Coordinates of C-alpha atoms in Angstrom, one line a residue:
M512 CA 112.2 68.6 97.1
K513 CA 111.7 70.7 100.2
I514 CA 109.0 73.4 100.1
Y515 CA 111.3 75.8 102.1
T516 CA 114.6 77.2 100.6
K517 CA 115.4 79.9 103.2
T518 CA 116.5 82.1 100.3
G519 CA 113.7 84.6 101.1
D520 CA 114.5 85.0 104.8
A521 CA 116.1 88.3 104.3
G522 CA 113.1 89.8 102.6
E523 CA 113.9 89.1 99.0
T524 CA 112.4 86.7 96.4
G525 CA 113.6 85.4 93.1
L526 CA 111.7 86.1 89.9
F527 CA 111.1 83.3 87.4
G528 CA 114.0 83.4 85.0
G529 CA 116.5 85.2 87.3
G530 CA 117.0 88.2 89.4
R531 CA 115.9 88.9 93.0
V532 CA 113.7 91.8 94.3
A533 CA 112.4 92.8 97.6
K534 CA 109.2 91.0 98.7
D535 CA 107.4 94.3 98.9
D536 CA 108.5 95.3 95.3
A537 CA 105.4 96.5 93.3
L538 CA 105.9 93.6 90.9
V539 CA 105.7 91.0 93.7
D540 CA 102.7 92.9 95.2
A541 CA 100.9 92.7 91.8
Y542 CA 101.5 89.0 91.1
G543 CA 100.7 88.3 94.9
E544 CA 97.3 89.9 94.3
V545 CA 96.7 87.9 91.3
D546 CA 97.6 84.8 93.3
E547 CA 95.1 85.9 96.0
L548 CA 92.4 86.4 93.4
N549 CA 93.0 82.9 92.1
A550 CA 92.6 81.6 95.6
T551 CA 89.3 83.4 96.1
L552 CA 88.0 81.9 92.9
G553 CA 89.0 78.5 94.3
L554 CA 87.1 79.3 97.4
A555 CA 84.0 80.4 95.5
R556 CA 84.1 77.1 93.6
T557 CA 83.8 75.1 96.8
F558 CA 80.2 76.4 97.1
S559 CA 77.4 74.9 95.1
L560 CA 77.7 76.3 91.6
P561 CA 76.0 75.3 88.4
A562 CA 78.4 73.0 86.4
D563 CA 78.7 75.6 83.5
L564 CA 79.8 78.3 85.9
D565 CA 82.2 76.1 87.9
H566 CA 83.8 74.9 84.6
F567 CA 84.2 78.5 83.5
L568 CA 85.7 79.6 86.8
Q569 CA 88.2 76.8 86.5
R570 CA 89.3 78.2 83.1
L571 CA 89.6 81.6 84.7
Q572 CA 91.9 80.1 87.4
D573 CA 94.1 78.6 84.7
Q574 CA 94.2 81.9 82.9
L575 CA 95.1 83.8 86.2
F576 CA 98.0 81.4 86.7
T577 CA 99.3 82.6 83.4
V578 CA 98.7 86.2 84.3
G579 CA 100.8 85.7 87.4
A580 CA 103.5 83.9 85.5
V581 CA 103.7 86.8 83.0
L582 CA 104.1 89.3 85.9
A583 CA 106.7 87.2 87.7
T584 CA 108.9 86.6 84.7
P585 CA 111.2 89.4 83.5
P586 CA 110.9 90.0 79.7
H587 CA 113.8 89.1 77.5
T588 CA 114.9 86.2 79.8
K589 CA 115.2 82.6 78.6
A590 CA 112.4 81.8 81.0
A591 CA 110.1 84.2 79.2
A592 CA 110.1 81.9 76.2
H593 CA 108.6 79.2 78.3
I594 CA 105.7 81.2 79.8
P595 CA 102.3 80.8 78.1
E596 CA 101.0 83.8 76.4
L597 CA 98.2 86.0 77.7
K598 CA 95.7 85.9 75.0
L599 CA 93.4 88.9 74.0
E600 CA 90.9 86.3 73.0
W601 CA 90.4 85.6 76.8
V602 CA 89.1 89.2 77.1
E603 CA 86.8 88.7 74.1
E604 CA 85.5 85.5 75.6
M605 CA 84.7 87.2 78.9
E606 CA 82.8 89.9 77.0
R607 CA 80.7 87.2 75.3
H608 CA 80.0 85.6 78.6
I609 CA 79.0 88.9 80.2
D610 CA 76.7 89.6 77.3
R611 CA 75.0 86.2 77.5
Y612 CA 74.7 86.2 81.3
E613 CA 73.2 89.7 81.3
E614 CA 70.6 88.4 78.9
E615 CA 69.5 85.9 81.5
L616 CA 69.4 88.4 84.3
P617 CA 66.8 91.0 85.2
K618 CA 67.7 94.6 84.4
M619 CA 69.7 96.2 87.3
T620 CA 67.9 99.2 88.5
H621 CA 69.8 100.0 91.7
F622 CA 73.2 99.6 93.3
I623 CA 73.6 96.2 95.0
L624 CA 75.5 95.0 98.0
P625 CA 77.7 91.9 98.0
G626 CA 75.8 89.0 99.5
G627 CA 73.1 86.5 98.7
A628 CA 74.1 82.9 98.2
P629 CA 77.5 82.0 99.7
A630 CA 79.0 81.4 96.2
A631 CA 77.8 84.8 95.1
A632 CA 79.3 86.5 98.2
A633 CA 82.6 84.8 97.5
L634 CA 82.5 86.0 93.9
H635 CA 81.9 89.5 95.1
L636 CA 85.0 89.1 97.3
S637 CA 86.9 87.8 94.2
R638 CA 85.7 90.9 92.2
T639 CA 87.1 93.3 94.9
V640 CA 90.4 91.4 95.0
C641 CA 90.4 91.6 91.2
R642 CA 90.1 95.4 91.3
R643 CA 92.9 95.6 93.9
A644 CA 95.2 93.5 91.5
E645 CA 94.2 95.8 88.7
R646 CA 95.3 98.8 90.7
R647 CA 98.7 97.2 91.4
V648 CA 99.2 96.4 87.7
V649 CA 98.2 100.0 86.8
T650 CA 101.2 101.2 89.0
L651 CA 103.5 98.8 87.0
L652 CA 102.1 100.1 83.7
R653 CA 103.1 103.6 84.5
E654 CA 106.7 102.3 84.9
D655 CA 106.5 100.0 81.8
K656 CA 106.9 96.9 84.0
A657 CA 103.8 95.1 82.9
P658 CA 102.1 94.4 79.6
P659 CA 98.9 96.5 79.0
A660 CA 97.0 93.2 78.2
V661 CA 97.3 92.3 82.0
A662 CA 95.3 95.4 83.0
M663 CA 92.8 94.9 80.2
Y664 CA 92.3 91.3 81.4
L665 CA 91.9 92.2 85.0
N666 CA 89.5 95.0 84.2
R667 CA 87.2 92.7 82.2
L668 CA 87.4 90.0 84.7
S669 CA 86.1 92.2 87.5
D670 CA 83.1 93.1 85.3
L671 CA 82.6 89.4 84.6
L672 CA 82.8 88.4 88.3
F673 CA 80.1 91.1 89.2
V674 CA 77.7 89.6 86.6
V675 CA 78.5 86.0 87.7
A676 CA 77.8 86.9 91.3
R677 CA 74.4 88.2 90.3
L678 CA 73.8 85.2 88.1
V679 CA 74.5 82.8 91.0
N680 CA 72.0 84.7 93.1
F681 CA 69.4 84.8 90.2
R682 CA 69.7 81.0 89.5
A683 CA 69.4 80.3 93.2
G684 CA 66.1 82.3 93.3
L685 CA 67.6 85.0 95.4
P686 CA 67.1 88.7 94.6
D687 CA 70.0 91.1 94.4
V688 CA 70.8 92.7 97.8
K689 CA 69.6 96.2 97.2
W690 CA 71.6 99.2 98.6
I691 CA 69.2 101.3 100.6
P692 CA 71.1 104.6 101.5
E693 CA 70.2 106.3 104.7
K694 CA 68.4 109.6 104.3
P695 CA 70.6 112.6 105.1
S696 CA 70.0 113.9 108.7
K697 CA 68.7 117.4 108.8

């Protein structure tokens, strides 16, 4: 099977289950952002991570593939019946992890900058890509072109990624990178 089909050369792409849309369609933009988010998590996993966090990030990558598939598949098509379901239990699982990880972390008393260990910096990048994906999905929600569960999932995931980035630094013995605002000039 060839990787190239030439069917997208004119600026359109096929949705899973049928139909073609412009490559800059809001739907394609949203699932493209989810794909980029998944890639940034893959990058973060290439750095030294504790085994429990690496395993959990891989689970999130699997879930993000499902999120992308949900967005790329028009509802009420035959293909939609073959797409795994986005489960609200995933959001609850993320909340449990956030709570558990925050118990391990020192209380946050200031704004922090992305940085620290390479894995933590990569996770902060993932968090920002997640927020961008969420914004794209919110656009689709207004047009009733995405299930609300996708936005909920991405919202909670960005919170989780923030906490995991802090946790990676903490476990590496690195402090949060504190934001020190400049004093206003007089």
